[in-house]
Short mmCIF file of C-alpha atoms and ligand atoms in Angstrom, two decimals:
data_model
loop_
_atom_site.label_atom_id
_atom_site.label_comp_id
_atom_site.label_asym_id
_atom_site.label_seq_id
_atom_site.Cartn_x
_atom_site.Cartn_y
_atom_site.Cartn_z
CA MET A 26 124.38 -150.40 6.50
CA PRO A 27 122.18 -153.46 6.04
CA GLU A 28 124.01 -156.50 4.70
CA LEU A 29 123.11 -160.19 4.42
CA PRO A 30 122.49 -160.88 8.15
CA GLU A 31 120.46 -157.69 8.62
CA VAL A 32 118.32 -158.29 5.53
CA GLU A 33 117.85 -161.97 6.42
CA ILE A 34 116.67 -161.30 9.98
CA THR A 35 114.37 -158.54 8.76
CA ALA A 36 112.90 -160.85 6.11
CA ARG A 37 112.36 -163.59 8.71
CA LEU A 38 110.81 -161.43 11.42
CA ILE A 39 108.59 -159.33 9.18
CA GLY A 40 107.87 -162.29 6.91
CA ALA A 41 106.52 -164.34 9.83
CA ALA A 42 104.28 -161.45 10.84
CA VAL A 43 102.78 -160.65 7.43
CA VAL A 44 102.46 -163.98 5.63
CA GLY A 45 98.88 -164.25 4.46
CA ALA A 46 98.18 -160.53 4.93
CA GLU A 47 96.28 -158.82 2.12
CA ILE A 48 97.51 -155.63 0.50
CA GLU A 49 94.97 -152.83 0.57
CA SER A 50 97.02 -150.29 -1.37
CA ALA A 51 100.56 -149.37 -2.29
CA LEU A 52 102.15 -145.92 -2.47
CA ALA A 53 105.59 -144.73 -3.53
CA PRO A 54 106.11 -141.25 -2.04
CA GLY A 55 109.88 -141.29 -2.59
CA ILE A 56 111.38 -139.47 -5.56
CA ASN A 57 112.17 -142.13 -8.15
CA ALA A 58 111.91 -144.91 -5.57
CA LEU A 59 109.74 -146.97 -7.89
CA LYS A 60 111.79 -148.18 -10.84
CA THR A 61 109.06 -149.99 -12.77
CA PHE A 62 105.66 -149.04 -14.17
CA ASP A 63 104.32 -152.37 -15.40
CA PRO A 64 102.72 -154.01 -13.49
CA PRO A 65 101.45 -150.73 -11.94
CA LEU A 66 101.29 -150.16 -8.18
CA THR A 67 97.52 -150.40 -8.32
CA ALA A 68 97.88 -154.03 -9.43
CA LEU A 69 99.08 -154.96 -5.92
CA ALA A 70 95.76 -154.25 -4.18
CA GLY A 71 93.92 -157.38 -3.13
CA HIS A 72 96.95 -159.67 -3.36
CA ARG A 73 98.29 -161.59 -0.38
CA ILE A 74 101.87 -161.80 0.85
CA GLU A 75 103.10 -165.37 0.55
CA ARG A 76 106.68 -164.93 1.69
CA ILE A 77 109.44 -162.40 2.22
CA GLY A 78 112.63 -163.77 0.73
CA ARG A 79 116.15 -162.47 0.34
CA ARG A 80 118.63 -162.47 -2.56
CA GLY A 81 122.00 -161.08 -1.53
CA LYS A 82 121.15 -157.79 0.16
CA LEU A 83 117.75 -157.47 -1.55
CA PHE A 84 114.27 -158.34 -0.40
CA VAL A 85 111.83 -160.17 -2.63
CA ILE A 86 108.26 -159.99 -1.34
CA GLU A 87 106.35 -162.78 -3.03
CA LEU A 88 102.64 -162.26 -3.58
CA ASP A 89 99.93 -164.57 -4.81
CA GLY A 90 98.87 -164.15 -8.42
CA ASP A 91 102.39 -164.19 -9.92
CA LEU A 92 103.48 -160.84 -8.48
CA ALA A 93 106.56 -159.85 -6.53
CA ILE A 94 108.10 -156.71 -5.07
CA GLU A 95 111.88 -156.34 -5.09
CA ILE A 96 113.39 -153.89 -2.61
CA HIS A 97 116.96 -152.64 -2.47
CA LEU A 98 117.77 -150.77 0.74
CA MET A 99 121.07 -149.40 -0.61
CA SER A 100 123.12 -147.96 2.25
CA ALA A 101 120.53 -146.25 4.43
CA GLY A 102 117.18 -147.97 3.87
CA ARG A 103 115.10 -150.00 6.34
CA LEU A 104 112.11 -152.23 5.84
CA GLN A 105 109.83 -151.90 8.84
CA LEU A 106 106.35 -152.99 9.86
CA PHE A 107 104.08 -150.52 11.62
CA GLU A 108 100.76 -151.03 13.33
CA THR A 109 99.33 -147.83 11.85
CA PRO A 110 99.75 -145.96 8.53
CA ALA A 111 102.58 -143.44 8.15
CA SER A 112 102.06 -139.80 8.88
CA LEU A 113 102.36 -137.67 5.75
CA ARG A 114 105.12 -135.85 7.54
CA ASP A 115 107.35 -138.93 7.73
CA ARG A 116 109.84 -137.77 5.12
CA THR A 117 111.79 -141.01 5.35
CA SER A 118 109.01 -143.00 3.61
CA ARG A 119 109.93 -144.23 0.14
CA PHE A 120 107.42 -147.02 -0.38
CA LEU A 121 104.34 -148.06 1.61
CA LEU A 122 102.32 -151.24 1.53
CA ARG A 123 99.07 -150.73 3.42
CA LEU A 124 97.71 -154.03 4.69
CA THR A 125 94.08 -154.83 5.35
CA GLY A 126 93.45 -154.27 9.06
CA GLY A 127 95.61 -151.13 9.33
CA ARG A 128 99.19 -152.36 9.44
CA GLU A 129 101.75 -150.91 7.05
CA LEU A 130 104.98 -152.28 5.62
CA ARG A 131 107.26 -149.36 4.99
CA LEU A 132 110.53 -148.80 3.17
CA ARG A 133 112.18 -145.88 4.94
CA GLU A 134 115.48 -144.25 4.15
CA PHE A 135 117.57 -142.21 6.51
CA GLY A 136 120.02 -139.52 5.45
CA THR A 137 119.80 -136.99 2.66
CA ARG A 138 120.32 -139.17 -0.39
CA GLN A 139 117.40 -141.07 -1.87
CA ARG A 140 118.87 -144.19 -3.34
CA ALA A 141 116.75 -147.09 -2.05
CA TRP A 142 114.50 -148.50 -4.74
CA VAL A 143 111.56 -150.77 -5.44
CA LYS A 144 110.49 -152.81 -8.46
CA VAL A 145 107.10 -154.42 -8.97
CA LEU A 146 107.56 -157.55 -11.06
CA ARG A 147 105.83 -160.67 -12.29
CA PHE A 148 107.15 -163.36 -9.97
CA ALA A 149 108.17 -165.43 -12.97
CA ASP A 150 110.50 -162.58 -14.03
CA VAL A 151 112.30 -162.14 -10.69
CA ASP A 152 115.33 -164.26 -11.60
CA GLU A 153 115.81 -162.31 -14.82
CA GLU A 154 115.60 -158.88 -13.17
CA GLU A 155 118.98 -157.27 -13.92
CA THR A 156 120.22 -156.70 -10.35
CA ILE A 157 119.22 -160.19 -9.23
CA ALA A 158 120.48 -161.83 -12.41
CA SER A 159 123.89 -160.20 -11.89
CA LEU A 160 124.36 -161.46 -8.31
CA GLY A 161 127.14 -163.91 -7.57
CA PRO A 162 126.47 -166.94 -5.35
CA GLU A 163 125.14 -166.30 -1.83
CA ALA A 164 127.86 -165.74 0.77
CA TRP A 165 125.81 -167.71 3.30
CA PRO A 166 124.98 -170.47 4.16
CA GLU A 167 126.89 -172.49 1.53
CA PRO A 168 129.01 -170.53 -0.91
CA PRO A 169 131.08 -172.46 -3.47
CA SER A 170 134.85 -172.88 -3.17
CA PHE A 171 136.58 -169.52 -2.72
CA ALA A 172 139.69 -170.72 -4.58
CA ASP A 173 137.71 -170.52 -7.84
CA LEU A 174 135.32 -167.75 -6.86
CA LEU A 175 138.00 -165.26 -5.79
CA ASP A 176 140.64 -166.13 -8.36
CA GLN A 177 140.99 -162.55 -9.58
CA PRO A 178 143.90 -160.11 -9.22
CA ARG A 179 141.86 -157.68 -7.12
CA PRO A 180 142.19 -156.96 -3.38
CA LEU A 181 139.96 -159.12 -1.18
CA TYR A 182 138.48 -156.03 0.40
CA ALA A 183 136.95 -155.13 -2.98
CA LEU A 184 136.28 -158.68 -4.22
CA LEU A 185 134.27 -159.80 -1.20
CA ARG A 186 132.04 -156.74 -1.44
CA ASP A 187 131.47 -157.09 -5.17
CA GLN A 188 127.90 -158.41 -5.40
CA HIS A 189 128.64 -159.84 -8.86
CA VAL A 190 131.36 -162.03 -7.32
CA ILE A 191 129.62 -163.03 -4.10
CA ALA A 192 126.29 -161.72 -2.78
CA GLY A 193 125.58 -160.35 0.67
CA VAL A 194 128.77 -158.84 2.10
CA GLY A 195 129.32 -155.09 2.45
CA ARG A 196 131.63 -152.67 4.20
CA SER A 197 130.83 -153.71 7.76
CA TRP A 198 131.01 -157.49 7.57
CA VAL A 199 133.98 -157.59 5.20
CA ASP A 200 136.19 -156.16 7.97
CA GLU A 201 134.94 -158.80 10.40
CA ILE A 202 135.39 -161.66 7.92
CA LEU A 203 138.94 -160.74 6.91
CA HIS A 204 139.91 -160.25 10.55
CA ALA A 205 138.41 -163.61 11.52
CA ALA A 206 140.34 -165.29 8.67
CA MET A 207 143.53 -163.35 9.61
CA ILE A 208 144.09 -162.23 6.02
CA SER A 209 145.06 -158.77 4.76
CA PRO A 210 142.27 -156.78 3.11
CA PHE A 211 144.71 -155.81 0.35
CA LYS A 212 145.79 -159.36 -0.47
CA ARG A 213 144.73 -160.20 -4.02
CA GLY A 214 142.19 -162.96 -4.53
CA SER A 215 144.46 -164.70 -7.01
CA ASP A 216 147.28 -164.75 -4.41
CA LEU A 217 145.30 -166.81 -1.88
CA ASP A 218 146.73 -170.27 -1.29
CA SER A 219 144.23 -173.09 -0.93
CA ASP A 220 144.34 -173.08 2.89
CA GLU A 221 143.65 -169.35 2.97
CA ALA A 222 140.83 -169.68 0.46
CA ASP A 223 139.23 -172.43 2.55
CA ARG A 224 139.69 -170.49 5.77
CA LEU A 225 138.22 -167.35 4.25
CA ARG A 226 135.19 -169.29 3.02
CA GLU A 227 134.73 -170.91 6.41
CA GLU A 228 134.98 -167.59 8.26
CA THR A 229 132.59 -165.91 5.84
CA VAL A 230 129.94 -168.52 6.63
CA CYS A 231 130.77 -168.44 10.34
CA VAL A 232 130.79 -164.64 10.73
CA LEU A 233 127.56 -164.07 8.77
CA GLY A 234 125.84 -167.05 10.42
CA GLY A 235 127.02 -165.86 13.83
CA ALA A 236 125.54 -162.42 13.23
CA LEU A 237 122.25 -163.98 12.24
CA THR A 238 122.20 -166.18 15.35
CA HIS A 239 122.91 -163.08 17.43
CA TYR A 240 120.00 -161.22 15.82
CA GLU A 241 117.69 -164.19 16.28
CA SER A 242 118.27 -164.13 20.01
CA THR A 243 118.23 -160.35 20.48
CA LEU A 244 115.81 -158.88 17.94
CA SER A 245 112.06 -158.93 17.67
CA LEU A 246 109.50 -156.71 16.02
CA PRO A 247 109.43 -153.78 15.64
CA ILE A 248 112.77 -153.66 13.82
CA PRO A 249 114.64 -150.64 15.27
CA ASP A 250 115.70 -147.73 13.05
CA LYS A 251 119.30 -148.58 13.77
CA LEU A 252 120.15 -152.27 14.14
CA PRO A 253 122.69 -152.89 16.90
CA MET A 254 125.26 -154.76 14.77
CA PRO A 255 127.56 -157.08 16.76
CA LEU A 256 130.76 -155.80 15.14
CA THR A 257 134.12 -156.26 16.86
CA VAL A 258 136.51 -154.75 14.28
CA HIS A 259 134.60 -152.48 11.90
CA ARG A 260 134.76 -148.85 13.06
CA ARG A 261 136.71 -149.95 16.15
CA ASN A 262 140.00 -148.39 15.02
CA GLY A 263 142.02 -147.25 18.04
CA GLU A 264 140.51 -149.98 20.20
CA PRO A 265 142.28 -153.22 21.13
CA CYS A 266 142.04 -156.17 18.73
CA PRO A 267 139.61 -158.72 20.20
CA ARG A 268 142.08 -161.51 19.38
CA CYS A 269 145.59 -160.19 20.15
CA GLY A 270 144.94 -156.95 22.06
CA ASP A 271 147.08 -154.78 19.77
CA GLN A 272 145.53 -151.62 18.40
CA LEU A 273 143.11 -151.88 15.48
CA GLU A 274 143.99 -149.56 12.60
CA ALA A 275 141.95 -148.05 9.79
CA VAL A 276 142.24 -146.88 6.21
CA PHE A 277 139.94 -143.93 5.55
CA TYR A 278 138.20 -143.52 2.22
CA GLU A 279 135.92 -140.72 1.00
CA ASP A 280 132.81 -141.90 2.83
CA TYR A 281 133.75 -145.07 4.64
CA VAL A 282 136.45 -146.67 6.70
CA MET A 283 138.18 -150.05 6.54
CA CYS A 284 139.45 -151.52 9.81
CA TYR A 285 142.02 -154.26 10.40
CA CYS A 286 144.53 -155.56 12.92
CA PRO A 287 148.14 -155.14 11.71
CA THR A 288 149.36 -157.91 14.03
CA CYS A 289 146.73 -160.47 12.98
CA GLN A 290 146.37 -159.54 9.32
CA THR A 291 149.28 -157.65 7.77
CA GLU A 292 152.41 -158.95 9.51
CA GLY A 293 152.53 -155.73 11.49
CA LYS A 294 152.49 -153.49 8.40
CA LEU A 295 150.39 -150.35 8.49
CA LEU A 296 148.34 -149.97 5.34
CA LYS A 297 148.44 -146.63 3.61
CA ASP A 298 145.81 -144.20 4.74
CA ARG A 299 144.27 -142.94 1.50
CA ARG A 300 142.99 -139.77 3.10
CA LEU A 301 146.39 -138.78 4.50
CA SER A 302 148.33 -139.72 1.38
CA ARG A 303 146.03 -137.53 -0.70
CA LEU A 304 146.55 -134.57 1.62
CA LEU A 305 150.30 -135.04 1.51
CA LYS A 306 150.54 -135.12 -2.28
ZN1 ZN B 9 144.97 -158.74 16.38
#
């Protein structure tokens, strides 16, 4: 699942390769992938890519002539650059930008659900677009004080992933951040003392920045279908904690899993497994 570090590295690598490239044509083969109709897709032809930026977990491709393309990967999308146009049989294609010279920038989505989306906007309207306008401050590189930001009676596991509260963190990196800060995922934001709030902010910056540094030294184009994420806690339940060596535990939800170290984060307490408690009802 692409989160801030994965979107940032993709924007940097692909951005460096396509800046200045001219769009020959744009296609949206995905069902409902394109969420806007004005400006139309045909308006993109002939424009040049000036920059690929990131807002939270979204891409903003800036074009000359006051145009921009916003892309949300959702949970299973990838933005990739190919040297040749897509085969019609590539059923993962949701949105294609054909570049003069034969290269193609492609939004692909793996899995059965089609949820990734694209909006074509006037660049001047990007900040007012509803998803972007609703984003909280960026989680990296310099988020504001967490004491104020997270002062809500909701568990940190939910708060940190709420893009309206803070932008960029999802299910994978939240486990790593909370483990690094040695704080329980179920602790409420409003119950953080000022040391914990500072530590959590520091670890958020450090964990996301560390992931990005890792990608910068290990990744190059082409971006692989599955990014090798340097996770040490997420989905590692049953394995030893990288800090204390005790066993990492998990809470299972409908379609995802939250991992933590009881020794480092919950004073040894095992958090309730939602899946089991439902079965036992
Ligand atoms: Zn531990």
